[in-house]
Amino acid sequence: MIAIASDHGGFAMKAQLMEHLTERGIGFDDLGCYSEESVDYPVYAEKAARGVAAGKYDRAVLICGTGIGMSMAANKLPGIRAALCSDCYSAEMTRLHNDSNILCLGGRTIGIELAKRILDIWLDTPFSGMEKHARRIAGIAALEK
Ligand code: RB5
């Protein structure tokens, strides 16, 4: 089960990505927002990130205008490795190398077809499990203390 959330800047893209997830048969919770009324992205980043950190969700997708605010906010929470991606290569690498557990997208910076492709790659790519990458991820976690 994954979570998906956005602010107003990502609302339209969230709606289209939820359709895509449904077509793919991937279960998700929509944590808001629920209209294009202006809201504050940290509220939605926190909802999704706390759910991932607590193990309620395997992973999450966060969308704001650029994806930047969502990634900054989500990465404040322990255990969260949020990756802002605007290309397919980064989406693949951040799963293989960083074991990212949140994907951030910019609803105003990339088109929906690219966003769907990035999402698919990110969802379908496992962590490599390589020792050097696990060690570096542990190094990130050590910075939280
Ligand atoms: C909202 O206008 C915008 O600032 C937000 O969606 C996001 O791009 C922040 O990083």
mmCIF file of C-alpha atoms and ligand atoms in Angstrom:
data_model
loop_
_atom_site.group_PDB
_atom_site.id
_atom_site.type_symbol
_atom_site.label_atom_id
_atom_site.label_comp_id
_atom_site.label_asym_id
_atom_site.label_seq_id
_atom_site.Cartn_x
_atom_site.Cartn_y
_atom_site.Cartn_z
ATOM 1 C CA MET A 1 0.000 0.000 0.000
ATOM 2 C CA ILE A 2 1.301 3.437 -0.897
ATOM 3 C CA ALA A 3 0.212 6.952 0.044
ATOM 4 C CA ILE A 4 -0.175 9.843 -2.346
ATOM 5 C CA ALA A 5 -0.579 13.496 -1.400
ATOM 6 C CA SER A 6 -0.194 16.929 -2.905
ATOM 7 C CA ASP A 7 -0.747 20.601 -2.329
ATOM 8 C CA HIS A 8 -2.777 22.727 -4.745
ATOM 9 C CA GLY A 9 0.206 22.940 -7.121
ATOM 10 C CA GLY A 10 0.194 19.167 -7.496
ATOM 11 C CA PHE A 11 -3.526 18.530 -7.225
ATOM 12 C CA ALA A 12 -4.194 18.034 -10.948
ATOM 13 C CA MET A 13 -1.218 15.726 -11.375
ATOM 14 C CA LYS A 14 -2.232 13.735 -8.283
ATOM 15 C CA ALA A 15 -5.658 13.091 -9.800
ATOM 16 C CA GLN A 16 -4.092 11.766 -13.006
ATOM 17 C CA LEU A 17 -1.537 9.639 -11.175
ATOM 18 C CA MET A 18 -4.259 8.129 -8.998
ATOM 19 C CA GLU A 19 -6.067 7.058 -12.177
ATOM 20 C CA HIS A 20 -2.826 5.546 -13.374
ATOM 21 C CA LEU A 21 -2.308 3.668 -10.100
ATOM 22 C CA THR A 22 -5.864 2.366 -10.262
ATOM 23 C CA GLU A 23 -5.331 1.153 -13.837
ATOM 24 C CA ARG A 24 -2.198 -0.650 -12.643
ATOM 25 C CA GLY A 25 -4.034 -2.218 -9.698
ATOM 26 C CA ILE A 26 -1.782 -0.574 -7.122
ATOM 27 C CA GLY A 27 -3.488 0.191 -3.799
ATOM 28 C CA PHE A 28 -3.121 3.692 -2.414
ATOM 29 C CA ASP A 29 -4.514 6.110 0.157
ATOM 30 C CA ASP A 30 -5.177 9.673 -1.016
ATOM 31 C CA LEU A 31 -4.072 11.885 1.896
ATOM 32 C CA GLY A 32 -5.165 15.125 0.214
ATOM 33 C CA CYS A 33 -5.368 17.870 -0.618
ATOM 34 C CA TYR A 34 -8.842 17.559 -2.066
ATOM 35 C CA SER A 35 -9.234 20.732 -4.162
ATOM 36 C CA GLU A 36 -7.155 23.419 -5.845
ATOM 37 C CA GLU A 37 -7.656 25.777 -2.928
ATOM 38 C CA SER A 38 -4.306 27.044 -1.665
ATOM 39 C CA VAL A 39 -2.860 24.921 1.151
ATOM 40 C CA ASP A 40 0.523 24.474 2.867
ATOM 41 C CA TYR A 41 2.605 21.598 1.491
ATOM 42 C CA PRO A 42 4.335 20.672 4.811
ATOM 43 C CA VAL A 43 0.970 19.501 6.179
ATOM 44 C CA TYR A 44 0.656 16.900 3.415
ATOM 45 C CA ALA A 45 4.325 15.977 3.397
ATOM 46 C CA GLU A 46 4.060 15.243 7.115
ATOM 47 C CA LYS A 47 0.938 13.065 6.756
ATOM 48 C CA ALA A 48 2.547 10.869 4.128
ATOM 49 C CA ALA A 49 6.015 10.786 5.654
ATOM 50 C CA ARG A 50 4.747 9.853 9.122
ATOM 51 C CA GLY A 51 2.756 7.022 7.547
ATOM 52 C CA VAL A 52 5.839 5.711 5.762
ATOM 53 C CA ALA A 53 8.059 6.116 8.818
ATOM 54 C CA ALA A 54 5.512 4.222 10.944
ATOM 55 C CA GLY A 55 5.283 1.369 8.430
ATOM 56 C CA LYS A 56 1.651 2.071 7.556
ATOM 57 C CA TYR A 57 2.695 2.677 3.942
ATOM 58 C CA ASP A 58 5.449 0.966 2.012
ATOM 59 C CA ARG A 59 6.187 4.140 0.110
ATOM 60 C CA ALA A 60 4.614 7.488 -0.804
ATOM 61 C CA VAL A 61 4.334 9.954 -3.655
ATOM 62 C CA LEU A 62 4.277 13.703 -2.920
ATOM 63 C CA ILE A 63 3.497 16.362 -5.490
ATOM 64 C CA CYS A 64 3.692 20.139 -5.212
ATOM 65 C CA GLY A 65 4.384 22.801 -7.829
ATOM 66 C CA THR A 66 8.083 22.006 -8.101
ATOM 67 C CA GLY A 67 8.369 18.987 -5.778
ATOM 68 C CA ILE A 68 11.023 20.919 -3.868
ATOM 69 C CA GLY A 69 9.004 22.003 -0.838
ATOM 70 C CA MET A 70 7.567 18.506 -0.430
ATOM 71 C CA SER A 71 11.019 16.933 -0.556
ATOM 72 C CA MET A 72 12.468 19.427 1.929
ATOM 73 C CA ALA A 73 9.626 18.817 4.366
ATOM 74 C CA ALA A 74 9.490 15.019 4.041
ATOM 75 C CA ASN A 75 13.242 14.654 4.509
ATOM 76 C CA LYS A 76 12.992 16.274 7.957
ATOM 77 C CA LEU A 77 11.402 13.105 9.325
ATOM 78 C CA PRO A 78 13.597 10.259 10.598
ATOM 79 C CA GLY A 79 13.681 7.266 8.277
ATOM 80 C CA ILE A 80 12.498 9.213 5.258
ATOM 81 C CA ARG A 81 14.514 9.245 2.065
ATOM 82 C CA ALA A 82 12.526 11.466 -0.279
ATOM 83 C CA ALA A 83 13.803 11.905 -3.830
ATOM 84 C CA LEU A 84 12.707 14.670 -6.179
ATOM 85 C CA CYS A 85 12.830 13.265 -9.708
ATOM 86 C CA SER A 86 12.251 14.898 -13.045
ATOM 87 C CA ASP A 87 13.935 12.268 -15.215
ATOM 88 C CA CYS A 88 13.736 8.496 -15.596
ATOM 89 C CA TYR A 89 17.407 7.810 -14.845
ATOM 90 C CA SER A 90 17.192 9.491 -11.432
ATOM 91 C CA ALA A 91 14.003 7.581 -10.640
ATOM 92 C CA GLU A 92 15.768 4.278 -11.300
ATOM 93 C CA MET A 93 18.976 5.215 -9.505
ATOM 94 C CA THR A 94 17.268 6.546 -6.404
ATOM 95 C CA ARG A 95 15.656 3.145 -5.905
ATOM 96 C CA LEU A 96 18.777 1.099 -6.752
ATOM 97 C CA HIS A 97 21.213 3.241 -4.774
ATOM 98 C CA ASN A 98 19.255 5.269 -2.186
ATOM 99 C CA ASP A 99 16.305 2.946 -1.498
ATOM 100 C CA SER A 100 14.181 6.095 -1.545
ATOM 101 C CA ASN A 101 10.836 5.612 0.139
ATOM 102 C CA ILE A 102 9.161 8.802 -1.074
ATOM 103 C CA LEU A 103 9.006 10.074 -4.644
ATOM 104 C CA CYS A 104 8.496 13.816 -5.077
ATOM 105 C CA LEU A 105 7.248 15.245 -8.348
ATOM 106 C CA GLY A 106 6.666 18.760 -9.654
ATOM 107 C CA GLY A 107 3.164 19.222 -10.964
ATOM 108 C CA ARG A 108 4.214 22.448 -12.689
ATOM 109 C CA THR A 109 7.631 21.350 -13.930
ATOM 110 C CA ILE A 110 7.067 18.095 -15.828
ATOM 111 C CA GLY A 111 4.282 16.748 -18.007
ATOM 112 C CA ILE A 112 1.939 13.976 -17.004
ATOM 113 C CA GLU A 113 3.338 11.359 -19.404
ATOM 114 C CA LEU A 114 6.841 11.822 -18.021
ATOM 115 C CA ALA A 115 5.449 11.793 -14.476
ATOM 116 C CA LYS A 116 3.704 8.450 -15.129
ATOM 117 C CA ARG A 117 6.880 6.967 -16.549
ATOM 118 C CA ILE A 118 8.962 8.199 -13.599
ATOM 119 C CA LEU A 119 6.371 6.815 -11.191
ATOM 120 C CA ASP A 120 6.330 3.421 -12.911
ATOM 121 C CA ILE A 121 10.104 3.125 -12.896
ATOM 122 C CA TRP A 122 10.282 4.205 -9.267
ATOM 123 C CA LEU A 123 7.583 1.734 -8.216
ATOM 124 C CA ASP A 124 9.003 -1.167 -10.206
ATOM 125 C CA THR A 125 12.699 -0.824 -9.350
ATOM 126 C CA PRO A 126 13.926 -2.631 -6.218
ATOM 127 C CA PHE A 127 16.790 -1.517 -3.978
ATOM 128 C CA SER A 128 19.989 -3.108 -5.274
ATOM 129 C CA GLY A 129 20.871 -4.433 -1.815
ATOM 130 C CA MET A 130 24.562 -3.798 -2.498
ATOM 131 C CA GLU A 131 26.645 -3.438 0.626
ATOM 132 C CA LYS A 132 28.178 -0.124 -0.404
ATOM 133 C CA HIS A 133 24.743 1.398 -0.939
ATOM 134 C CA ALA A 134 23.390 -0.040 2.328
ATOM 135 C CA ARG A 135 26.410 1.447 4.116
ATOM 136 C CA ARG A 136 25.769 4.873 2.602
ATOM 137 C CA ILE A 137 22.085 4.731 3.541
ATOM 138 C CA ALA A 138 23.143 3.866 7.098
ATOM 139 C CA GLY A 139 25.378 6.923 6.876
ATOM 140 C CA ILE A 140 22.350 9.060 6.056
ATOM 141 C CA ALA A 141 20.479 7.599 9.041
ATOM 142 C CA ALA A 142 23.450 8.360 11.298
ATOM 143 C CA LEU A 143 23.055 12.039 10.423
ATOM 144 C CA GLU A 144 19.639 12.022 12.088
ATOM 145 C CA LYS A 145 21.182 11.568 15.551
HETATM 146 C C1 RB5 B 1 2.802 26.676 -4.098
HETATM 147 O O1 RB5 B 1 2.558 27.855 -4.778
HETATM 148 C C2 RB5 B 1 4.249 26.228 -4.335
HETATM 149 O O2 RB5 B 1 5.117 27.045 -3.651
HETATM 150 C C3 RB5 B 1 4.412 24.783 -3.936
HETATM 151 O O3 RB5 B 1 3.509 24.004 -4.660
HETATM 152 C C4 RB5 B 1 5.766 24.161 -4.165
HETATM 153 O O4 RB5 B 1 6.203 24.374 -5.473
HETATM 154 C C5 RB5 B 1 6.793 24.453 -3.163
HETATM 155 O O5 RB5 B 1 7.926 23.959 -3.219
#
